[in-house]
mmCIF file of C-alpha atoms and ligand atoms in Angstrom:
data_model
loop_
_atom_site.group_PDB
_atom_site.id
_atom_site.type_symbol
_atom_site.label_atom_id
_atom_site.label_comp_id
_atom_site.label_asym_id
_atom_site.label_seq_id
_atom_site.Cartn_x
_atom_site.Cartn_y
_atom_site.Cartn_z
ATOM 1 C CA MET A 1 85.883 99.181 78.426
ATOM 2 C CA LYS A 2 88.920 97.029 78.946
ATOM 3 C CA SER A 3 88.095 93.361 79.486
ATOM 4 C CA GLU A 4 89.982 92.915 82.729
ATOM 5 C CA CYS A 5 88.961 91.212 85.834
ATOM 6 C CA ILE A 6 90.936 92.861 88.691
ATOM 7 C CA LEU A 7 91.490 91.635 92.263
ATOM 8 C CA VAL A 8 92.512 94.053 94.750
ATOM 9 C CA ILE A 9 93.609 92.360 98.124
ATOM 10 C CA GLY A 10 93.708 94.612 101.377
ATOM 11 C CA ALA A 11 91.057 96.690 99.629
ATOM 12 C CA ASN A 12 89.549 98.363 102.803
ATOM 13 C CA GLY A 13 92.760 100.145 103.800
ATOM 14 C CA GLN A 14 94.018 103.645 103.263
ATOM 15 C CA ILE A 15 95.105 103.170 99.639
ATOM 16 C CA GLY A 16 92.912 100.084 98.672
ATOM 17 C CA SER A 17 89.723 102.095 99.446
ATOM 18 C CA VAL A 18 90.587 104.793 97.193
ATOM 19 C CA LEU A 19 92.291 102.485 94.475
ATOM 20 C CA VAL A 20 89.277 100.136 94.141
ATOM 21 C CA GLU A 21 86.823 103.333 93.055
ATOM 22 C CA TYR A 22 89.814 104.558 90.665
ATOM 23 C CA LEU A 23 90.014 101.275 89.038
ATOM 24 C CA ARG A 24 86.156 100.762 88.875
ATOM 25 C CA GLU A 25 85.848 104.226 87.004
ATOM 26 C CA LEU A 26 88.280 103.119 84.569
ATOM 27 C CA TYR A 27 87.717 99.581 84.068
ATOM 28 C CA GLY A 28 83.887 99.245 85.072
ATOM 29 C CA VAL A 29 82.369 98.409 88.351
ATOM 30 C CA GLY A 30 81.973 94.773 87.555
ATOM 31 C CA GLN A 31 85.443 94.343 86.499
ATOM 32 C CA VAL A 32 87.011 94.957 90.241
ATOM 33 C CA VAL A 33 86.600 92.540 92.969
ATOM 34 C CA ALA A 34 87.565 94.136 96.289
ATOM 35 C CA SER A 35 88.718 91.668 99.203
ATOM 36 C CA ASP A 36 89.916 92.317 102.615
ATOM 37 C CA LEU A 37 89.978 90.430 105.962
ATOM 38 C CA ARG A 38 87.423 92.700 107.129
ATOM 39 C CA GLN A 39 83.970 93.556 105.786
ATOM 40 C CA PRO A 40 83.776 97.084 104.154
ATOM 41 C CA ASP A 41 81.750 100.041 105.827
ATOM 42 C CA HIS A 42 79.753 100.165 102.624
ATOM 43 C CA GLU A 43 79.977 97.918 99.639
ATOM 44 C CA THR A 44 80.095 99.749 96.092
ATOM 45 C CA GLY A 45 80.675 96.647 94.069
ATOM 46 C CA LEU A 46 81.884 92.966 94.312
ATOM 47 C CA PHE A 47 83.554 92.171 97.440
ATOM 48 C CA GLU A 48 84.922 88.911 98.984
ATOM 49 C CA GLN A 49 86.013 88.643 102.435
ATOM 50 C CA LEU A 50 89.496 86.798 102.237
ATOM 51 C CA ASP A 51 92.209 86.111 104.712
ATOM 52 C CA ALA A 52 95.143 86.384 102.150
ATOM 53 C CA THR A 53 97.413 83.919 104.513
ATOM 54 C CA ASP A 54 95.029 81.302 103.292
ATOM 55 C CA ALA A 55 96.514 80.101 99.967
ATOM 56 C CA ASN A 56 93.664 77.958 99.055
ATOM 57 C CA ALA A 57 91.171 80.643 99.529
ATOM 58 C CA LEU A 58 92.895 83.142 97.536
ATOM 59 C CA ALA A 59 93.606 80.688 94.530
ATOM 60 C CA ALA A 60 89.851 79.886 94.573
ATOM 61 C CA LEU A 61 88.979 83.491 94.314
ATOM 62 C CA VAL A 62 91.357 83.786 91.353
ATOM 63 C CA LYS A 63 89.742 80.690 89.542
ATOM 64 C CA LYS A 64 86.149 81.867 90.320
ATOM 65 C CA TYR A 65 86.349 85.389 88.872
ATOM 66 C CA ARG A 66 89.209 84.470 86.272
ATOM 67 C CA ILE A 67 91.284 87.216 87.370
ATOM 68 C CA THR A 68 93.583 88.862 85.126
ATOM 69 C CA GLN A 69 95.359 91.489 87.267
ATOM 70 C CA ILE A 70 95.943 91.226 91.204
ATOM 71 C CA TYR A 71 96.794 94.374 93.182
ATOM 72 C CA HIS A 72 98.177 92.979 96.468
ATOM 73 C CA LEU A 73 97.810 95.729 99.121
ATOM 74 C CA ALA A 74 97.497 93.733 102.340
ATOM 75 C CA ALA A 75 100.317 94.175 104.868
ATOM 76 C CA ILE A 76 101.274 95.432 108.399
ATOM 77 C CA LEU A 77 102.898 98.805 108.046
ATOM 78 C CA SER A 78 106.028 100.121 109.591
ATOM 79 C CA ALA A 79 105.033 101.449 113.165
ATOM 80 C CA LYS A 80 102.660 98.653 113.856
ATOM 81 C CA GLY A 81 104.770 96.022 112.305
ATOM 82 C CA GLU A 82 107.359 96.916 115.030
ATOM 83 C CA GLN A 83 104.908 95.843 117.822
ATOM 84 C CA GLU A 84 105.026 92.258 116.493
ATOM 85 C CA PRO A 85 107.884 91.634 114.298
ATOM 86 C CA LEU A 86 107.640 87.922 113.650
ATOM 87 C CA LYS A 87 103.763 88.257 112.988
ATOM 88 C CA THR A 88 104.390 91.023 110.525
ATOM 89 C CA TRP A 89 107.115 89.057 108.586
ATOM 90 C CA HIS A 90 104.613 86.073 108.593
ATOM 91 C CA ILE A 91 101.786 88.086 107.228
ATOM 92 C CA ASN A 92 103.494 90.241 104.711
ATOM 93 C CA MET A 93 105.410 87.444 103.259
ATOM 94 C CA GLN A 94 102.911 84.716 103.345
ATOM 95 C CA THR A 95 100.269 86.761 101.563
ATOM 96 C CA TYR A 96 102.698 87.661 99.031
ATOM 97 C CA PHE A 97 103.879 84.086 98.406
ATOM 98 C CA ASN A 98 100.184 83.213 97.962
ATOM 99 C CA VAL A 99 99.575 85.973 95.448
ATOM 100 C CA LEU A 100 102.594 84.995 93.618
ATOM 101 C CA GLU A 101 101.678 81.428 93.257
ATOM 102 C CA ALA A 102 98.072 81.781 92.526
ATOM 103 C CA ALA A 103 98.957 84.461 89.890
ATOM 104 C CA ARG A 104 101.732 81.768 88.369
ATOM 105 C CA GLU A 105 99.247 78.799 88.503
ATOM 106 C CA ASN A 106 96.312 80.703 87.064
ATOM 107 C CA ASN A 107 98.124 82.723 84.404
ATOM 108 C CA VAL A 108 97.279 86.064 85.866
ATOM 109 C CA ALA A 109 98.507 88.537 83.354
ATOM 110 C CA LYS A 110 99.856 91.207 85.779
ATOM 111 C CA VAL A 111 100.568 91.887 89.454
ATOM 112 C CA PHE A 112 100.859 94.976 91.419
ATOM 113 C CA TYR A 113 103.367 94.851 94.450
ATOM 114 C CA PRO A 114 103.435 98.098 96.467
ATOM 115 C CA SER A 115 106.848 98.480 98.000
ATOM 116 C CA SER A 116 107.975 101.436 100.237
ATOM 117 C CA ILE A 117 110.589 104.040 101.190
ATOM 118 C CA ALA A 118 111.139 101.833 104.184
ATOM 119 C CA VAL A 119 113.370 99.639 101.837
ATOM 120 C CA PHE A 120 116.158 102.256 102.596
ATOM 121 C CA GLY A 121 118.054 102.510 105.730
ATOM 122 C CA ASP A 122 120.939 104.171 107.400
ATOM 123 C CA HIS A 123 123.182 103.871 104.320
ATOM 124 C CA VAL A 124 121.003 106.554 102.462
ATOM 125 C CA ASP A 125 122.220 109.885 103.943
ATOM 126 C CA THR A 126 119.691 112.343 102.358
ATOM 127 C CA LYS A 127 118.649 111.231 99.110
ATOM 128 C CA ALA A 128 117.680 107.729 97.850
ATOM 129 C CA GLU A 129 118.814 106.986 94.347
ATOM 130 C CA GLN A 130 117.079 103.937 92.467
ATOM 131 C CA TRP A 131 120.195 101.702 93.138
ATOM 132 C CA SER A 132 121.044 102.880 96.595
ATOM 133 C CA TYR A 133 122.020 100.146 99.150
ATOM 134 C CA LEU A 134 119.094 98.699 100.859
ATOM 135 C CA ASP A 135 119.481 98.014 104.760
ATOM 136 C CA PRO A 136 115.952 98.377 106.076
ATOM 137 C CA ALA A 137 115.686 99.171 109.810
ATOM 138 C CA THR A 138 112.163 97.752 110.395
ATOM 139 C CA VAL A 139 110.733 94.384 109.879
ATOM 140 C CA TYR A 140 108.333 96.116 107.584
ATOM 141 C CA GLY A 141 111.002 97.308 105.437
ATOM 142 C CA ILE A 142 112.933 93.878 105.549
ATOM 143 C CA SER A 143 109.634 92.572 104.228
ATOM 144 C CA LYS A 144 109.224 94.918 101.448
ATOM 145 C CA THR A 145 112.738 94.500 100.140
ATOM 146 C CA ALA A 146 112.308 90.655 100.260
ATOM 147 C CA GLY A 147 109.077 91.073 98.541
ATOM 148 C CA GLU A 148 110.690 93.237 95.873
ATOM 149 C CA ASN A 149 113.532 90.583 95.379
ATOM 150 C CA TRP A 150 110.773 87.770 95.187
ATOM 151 C CA SER A 151 108.926 89.842 92.433
ATOM 152 C CA ASN A 152 112.214 89.997 90.342
ATOM 153 C CA TYR A 153 112.737 86.189 90.906
ATOM 154 C CA TYR A 154 109.253 85.344 89.519
ATOM 155 C CA TYR A 155 109.699 87.770 86.669
ATOM 156 C CA LYS A 156 112.999 86.187 85.806
ATOM 157 C CA ARG A 157 112.176 82.443 86.599
ATOM 158 C CA TYR A 158 108.580 82.415 85.146
ATOM 159 C CA GLY A 159 108.340 85.523 83.120
ATOM 160 C CA MET A 160 105.526 87.005 85.190
ATOM 161 C CA ASP A 161 104.711 90.624 84.798
ATOM 162 C CA ILE A 162 105.024 91.887 88.200
ATOM 163 C CA ARG A 163 105.267 95.835 88.599
ATOM 164 C CA SER A 164 106.204 97.634 91.731
ATOM 165 C CA LEU A 165 106.295 101.167 93.289
ATOM 166 C CA ARG A 166 108.216 102.129 96.212
ATOM 167 C CA TYR A 167 105.434 104.493 97.632
ATOM 168 C CA PRO A 168 106.359 107.466 99.807
ATOM 169 C CA GLY A 169 104.011 108.302 102.735
ATOM 170 C CA ILE A 170 100.428 108.685 101.281
ATOM 171 C CA ILE A 171 98.290 111.665 101.971
ATOM 172 C CA GLY A 172 94.703 111.621 101.225
ATOM 173 C CA TYR A 173 91.158 112.884 102.702
ATOM 174 C CA GLN A 174 89.241 109.759 101.637
ATOM 175 C CA SER A 175 90.418 107.181 104.078
ATOM 176 C CA MET A 176 92.566 106.988 107.259
ATOM 177 C CA PRO A 177 96.119 105.410 107.391
ATOM 178 C CA GLY A 178 96.686 102.229 109.011
ATOM 179 C CA GLY A 179 99.685 102.060 111.311
ATOM 180 C CA GLY A 180 102.670 103.653 109.552
ATOM 181 C CA THR A 181 105.217 106.242 110.364
ATOM 182 C CA THR A 182 103.981 108.728 107.828
ATOM 183 C CA ASP A 183 100.397 108.671 109.289
ATOM 184 C CA TYR A 184 100.776 112.071 111.047
ATOM 185 C CA ALA A 185 100.723 113.757 107.746
ATOM 186 C CA VAL A 186 97.128 112.666 107.398
ATOM 187 C CA ASP A 187 95.991 113.061 110.956
ATOM 188 C CA ILE A 188 97.366 116.659 111.097
ATOM 189 C CA TYR A 189 94.925 117.802 108.436
ATOM 190 C CA HIS A 190 91.818 116.221 110.326
ATOM 191 C CA LYS A 191 92.851 118.091 113.618
ATOM 192 C CA ALA A 192 93.400 121.304 111.792
ATOM 193 C CA VAL A 193 90.008 121.193 110.100
ATOM 194 C CA LYS A 194 88.284 120.213 113.298
ATOM 195 C CA GLY A 195 89.943 123.371 114.867
ATOM 196 C CA GLU A 196 92.037 121.244 117.276
ATOM 197 C CA ALA A 197 95.814 121.186 118.226
ATOM 198 C CA PHE A 198 97.691 118.552 116.838
ATOM 199 C CA ASP A 199 100.286 116.474 119.024
ATOM 200 C CA CYS A 200 102.966 115.203 116.464
ATOM 201 C CA PHE A 201 105.000 112.010 117.187
ATOM 202 C CA LEU A 202 107.957 113.250 115.067
ATOM 203 C CA LYS A 203 110.390 116.215 115.616
ATOM 204 C CA ALA A 204 109.618 119.366 113.766
ATOM 205 C CA ALA A 205 112.321 119.232 111.201
ATOM 206 C CA THR A 206 111.989 115.499 110.204
ATOM 207 C CA THR A 207 111.871 115.626 106.552
ATOM 208 C CA LEU A 208 110.162 112.514 104.803
ATOM 209 C CA PRO A 209 109.056 111.952 101.165
ATOM 210 C CA MET A 210 105.381 111.881 100.791
ATOM 211 C CA ILE A 211 102.800 111.888 98.036
ATOM 212 C CA TYR A 212 99.257 113.020 97.479
ATOM 213 C CA ILE A 213 96.791 110.128 96.795
ATOM 214 C CA SER A 214 95.724 111.536 93.359
ATOM 215 C CA ASP A 215 99.417 111.414 92.245
ATOM 216 C CA ALA A 216 99.664 108.011 93.837
ATOM 217 C CA MET A 217 96.841 106.722 92.052
ATOM 218 C CA ASP A 218 97.933 108.017 88.724
ATOM 219 C CA ALA A 219 101.543 106.672 89.037
ATOM 220 C CA THR A 220 100.039 103.382 89.933
ATOM 221 C CA VAL A 221 97.713 103.064 86.927
ATOM 222 C CA ARG A 222 100.482 104.635 84.744
ATOM 223 C CA LEU A 223 102.953 101.972 85.539
ATOM 224 C CA MET A 224 100.241 99.108 85.286
ATOM 225 C CA GLU A 225 99.292 100.414 81.909
ATOM 226 C CA ALA A 226 102.684 101.027 80.486
ATOM 227 C CA PRO A 227 103.812 98.914 77.655
ATOM 228 C CA ILE A 228 105.642 95.974 78.649
ATOM 229 C CA ASP A 229 108.939 96.960 76.852
ATOM 230 C CA LYS A 230 108.946 100.302 78.860
ATOM 231 C CA ILE A 231 109.253 98.421 82.312
ATOM 232 C CA THR A 232 113.115 98.054 82.920
ATOM 233 C CA ILE A 233 112.778 97.561 86.797
ATOM 234 C CA ARG A 234 111.405 94.382 88.251
ATOM 235 C CA THR A 235 112.208 95.145 91.861
ATOM 236 C CA GLY A 236 110.551 98.455 92.796
ATOM 237 C CA TYR A 237 110.549 101.845 91.096
ATOM 238 C CA ASN A 238 111.421 104.763 93.128
ATOM 239 C CA LEU A 239 108.642 107.187 93.251
ATOM 240 C CA ALA A 240 108.700 110.865 94.506
ATOM 241 C CA GLY A 241 105.911 113.354 95.151
ATOM 242 C CA ILE A 242 106.716 116.082 97.773
ATOM 243 C CA SER A 243 109.253 115.849 100.811
ATOM 244 C CA PHE A 244 108.335 117.883 103.878
ATOM 245 C CA SER A 245 108.828 118.179 107.568
ATOM 246 C CA PRO A 246 106.089 118.636 110.357
ATOM 247 C CA GLU A 247 106.902 122.230 110.484
ATOM 248 C CA GLU A 248 106.646 122.748 106.968
ATOM 249 C CA VAL A 249 103.165 121.226 106.545
ATOM 250 C CA ALA A 250 102.049 123.177 109.671
ATOM 251 C CA ALA A 251 103.029 126.228 107.938
ATOM 252 C CA SER A 252 101.430 125.241 104.904
ATOM 253 C CA ILE A 253 97.993 124.661 106.898
ATOM 254 C CA ARG A 254 98.494 128.073 108.515
ATOM 255 C CA LYS A 255 98.088 129.913 105.068
ATOM 256 C CA PHE A 256 94.392 128.437 105.229
ATOM 257 C CA ILE A 257 93.831 128.071 108.915
ATOM 258 C CA PRO A 258 95.979 130.781 110.589
ATOM 259 C CA ASP A 259 95.564 129.769 114.253
ATOM 260 C CA PHE A 260 96.517 126.173 113.990
ATOM 261 C CA GLN A 261 98.592 124.874 116.657
ATOM 262 C CA ILE A 262 101.076 122.125 116.651
ATOM 263 C CA ASN A 263 103.041 120.452 119.582
ATOM 264 C CA TYR A 264 105.932 118.102 119.288
ATOM 265 C CA LYS A 265 106.009 114.805 121.329
ATOM 266 C CA PRO A 266 108.494 112.415 119.390
ATOM 267 C CA ASP A 267 107.859 108.780 120.275
ATOM 268 C CA PHE A 268 109.472 105.339 118.851
ATOM 269 C CA ARG A 269 108.420 106.313 115.535
ATOM 270 C CA GLN A 270 111.020 109.072 115.354
ATOM 271 C CA GLN A 271 113.866 106.292 115.153
ATOM 272 C CA ILE A 272 111.998 104.736 112.065
ATOM 273 C CA ALA A 273 111.666 108.194 110.286
ATOM 274 C CA ASP A 274 115.394 109.014 111.222
ATOM 275 C CA SER A 275 116.318 105.636 109.482
ATOM 276 C CA TRP A 276 114.396 106.808 105.963
ATOM 277 C CA PRO A 277 115.751 109.087 103.338
ATOM 278 C CA GLN A 278 114.564 112.587 103.066
ATOM 279 C CA GLN A 279 114.197 112.718 99.296
ATOM 280 C CA ILE A 280 113.760 110.075 96.439
ATOM 281 C CA ASP A 281 115.189 110.218 93.031
ATOM 282 C CA ASP A 282 112.687 108.897 90.819
ATOM 283 C CA ALA A 283 114.715 109.382 87.527
ATOM 284 C CA GLU A 284 114.016 105.871 86.139
ATOM 285 C CA ALA A 285 110.203 106.197 86.690
ATOM 286 C CA ARG A 286 110.109 109.495 84.788
ATOM 287 C CA LYS A 287 112.436 107.963 82.003
ATOM 288 C CA ASP A 288 110.750 104.688 81.625
ATOM 289 C CA TRP A 289 106.865 105.475 81.894
ATOM 290 C CA GLY A 290 106.635 109.267 82.039
ATOM 291 C CA TRP A 291 105.860 109.795 85.718
ATOM 292 C CA ARG A 292 105.366 113.322 86.756
ATOM 293 C CA PRO A 293 103.669 114.384 90.142
ATOM 294 C CA ALA A 294 101.164 117.318 89.828
ATOM 295 C CA TYR A 295 100.678 118.429 93.446
ATOM 296 C CA SER A 296 102.981 120.615 95.365
ATOM 297 C CA LEU A 297 102.684 120.856 99.038
ATOM 298 C CA ASP A 298 100.319 123.951 99.214
ATOM 299 C CA LYS A 299 98.052 122.526 96.385
ATOM 300 C CA MET A 300 97.754 119.453 98.437
ATOM 301 C CA THR A 301 96.954 121.427 101.607
ATOM 302 C CA GLU A 302 94.261 123.420 99.720
ATOM 303 C CA GLU A 303 92.522 120.448 98.503
ATOM 304 C CA MET A 304 93.006 118.223 101.574
ATOM 305 C CA ILE A 305 91.463 121.271 103.751
ATOM 306 C CA ALA A 306 88.410 121.761 101.446
ATOM 307 C CA ALA A 307 87.695 118.205 100.929
ATOM 308 C CA LEU A 308 87.902 117.437 104.919
ATOM 309 C CA LYS A 309 85.647 120.664 105.540
ATOM 310 C CA THR A 310 82.961 119.268 103.206
ATOM 311 C CA LYS A 311 83.242 115.711 104.819
ATOM 312 C CA TYR A 312 82.865 117.054 108.416
ATOM 313 C CA GLN A 313 80.101 119.445 107.394
ATOM 314 C CA SER A 314 78.095 116.586 105.865
ATOM 315 C CA VAL A 315 78.675 114.569 108.984
ATOM 316 C CA LYS A 316 77.216 117.320 111.087
ATOM 317 C CA SER A 317 74.020 117.781 108.947
HETATM 318 P P1 NAD B 1 96.288 99.644 105.316
HETATM 319 O O1 NAD B 1 96.922 99.142 106.570
HETATM 320 O O2 NAD B 1 95.513 100.864 105.449
HETATM 321 O O3 NAD B 1 95.433 98.609 104.602
HETATM 322 C C1 NAD B 1 95.815 97.207 104.628
HETATM 323 C C2 NAD B 1 94.546 96.492 104.531
HETATM 324 O O4 NAD B 1 95.111 95.214 104.517
HETATM 325 C C3 NAD B 1 93.825 96.607 105.643
HETATM 326 O O5 NAD B 1 92.454 96.892 105.378
HETATM 327 C C4 NAD B 1 93.813 95.123 106.394
HETATM 328 O O6 NAD B 1 92.508 94.827 106.887
HETATM 329 C C5 NAD B 1 94.107 94.213 105.123
HETATM 330 N N1 NAD B 1 94.748 92.971 105.487
HETATM 331 C C6 NAD B 1 95.478 92.847 106.463
HETATM 332 N N2 NAD B 1 95.915 91.491 106.618
HETATM 333 C C7 NAD B 1 95.265 90.813 105.774
HETATM 334 C C8 NAD B 1 94.965 89.396 105.293
HETATM 335 N N3 NAD B 1 95.836 88.604 105.869
HETATM 336 N N4 NAD B 1 94.433 89.198 104.416
HETATM 337 C C9 NAD B 1 93.521 90.280 103.609
HETATM 338 N N5 NAD B 1 93.615 91.529 104.035
HETATM 339 C C10 NAD B 1 94.423 91.788 105.047
HETATM 340 O O7 NAD B 1 97.579 99.938 104.354
HETATM 341 P P2 NAD B 1 97.577 100.988 103.182
HETATM 342 O O8 NAD B 1 98.266 102.167 103.612
HETATM 343 O O9 NAD B 1 96.337 101.006 102.447
HETATM 344 O O10 NAD B 1 98.817 100.270 102.324
HETATM 345 C C11 NAD B 1 98.563 99.290 101.111
HETATM 346 C C12 NAD B 1 99.927 98.852 100.829
HETATM 347 O O11 NAD B 1 100.713 99.763 100.184
HETATM 348 C C13 NAD B 1 100.815 98.232 101.788
HETATM 349 O O12 NAD B 1 101.508 97.042 101.314
HETATM 350 C C14 NAD B 1 101.792 99.252 102.334
HETATM 351 O O13 NAD B 1 102.983 98.345 102.554
HETATM 352 C C15 NAD B 1 102.009 100.006 101.101
HETATM 353 N N6 NAD B 1 102.365 101.203 101.243
HETATM 354 C C16 NAD B 1 101.510 102.093 101.858
HETATM 355 C C17 NAD B 1 102.003 103.357 102.112
HETATM 356 C C18 NAD B 1 101.022 104.478 102.637
HETATM 357 O O14 NAD B 1 101.763 105.500 102.989
HETATM 358 N N7 NAD B 1 99.904 104.348 103.090
HETATM 359 C C19 NAD B 1 103.421 103.621 101.697
HETATM 360 C C20 NAD B 1 104.068 102.676 101.307
HETATM 361 C C21 NAD B 1 103.811 101.486 101.027
HETATM 362 N N1 LIG B 2 103.739 105.037 105.107
HETATM 363 C C1 LIG B 2 104.327 103.814 105.264
HETATM 364 C C2 LIG B 2 104.458 103.676 106.685
HETATM 365 O O1 LIG B 2 104.762 104.801 107.188
HETATM 366 C C3 LIG B 2 105.672 103.604 104.417
HETATM 367 O O2 LIG B 2 105.479 102.660 103.753
HETATM 368 O O3 LIG B 2 104.820 102.679 106.970
#
């Protein structure tokens, strides 16, 4: 067992609720402190309620548990962020400044910062390269781009070991997404398994980069565990899983649920999706720390449907 004490901020969200369990399996239940603005539905280990915009409260937690690693997940995502741009900027940036300062003042060994495909904008035509120009179209994307640059600044100025991935849309059965543009790709599986038709807020052919949750967990820990001399990018690593459109995921679902129906009712999220790349080139992550995704679209669909069937059956019984 490794002697780490890890703080996960924003632990009750789509990624956090899965990541906390993943880290607890890896490092031990007592080595991972989950924290969030909201109380969790059920506690499976140490939990501390925290508003990460409160610098003193965050620093006190870091001191109390002698934290060695912080995973900073708290943020307002792309679609929700557009409802209140200035509030989104404040939450996304202030929480990260508080993490950076608490980590610097308390010699936290490593920080994980989740960036996003939302850092890319209209200057990327189809495929985003690692060093493609960043002109994000949403306040969320602007905050992630700024966060990446602050990570790089703290690395260069203070020598802090901050690591970051540009996550594609995350798809998993364990938790629900919290206000992003890629959320449809989780919701669609729930509707399909419940035997309901799905109203999709994106057009049929809108291809976006996505990743299955197991691959995302693997990439995150692989990055954080990589020897320090393998980390050559201190802004955010491009990360690719599977790119697909709503009509392609619907076709994949029909291989398992043949009568599944989808209707297309695009809304404001179409414009956000149109500003994002369709493909991600993650050659640097592959080269530096051996990243390889394991899931194809059909393999993910099979696992999502099987897991959700079990979940809904156990709720019924
Ligand atoms: P989510 O919205 O599901 O969860 C975010 C969590 O942060 C929530 O539980 C919320 O209560 C908490 N939170 C919000 N404000 C807080 C505050 N002031 N203090 C403490 N906690 C606060 O988000 P997620 O999908 O789990 O995403 C986690 C991170 O990964 C985010 O930074 C997001 O930008 C990034 N990301 C997610 C995706 C994705 O597809 N889910 C893709 C790219 C990047
Ligand atoms: N999945 C996220 C969103 O849609 C991308 O960062 O906002």
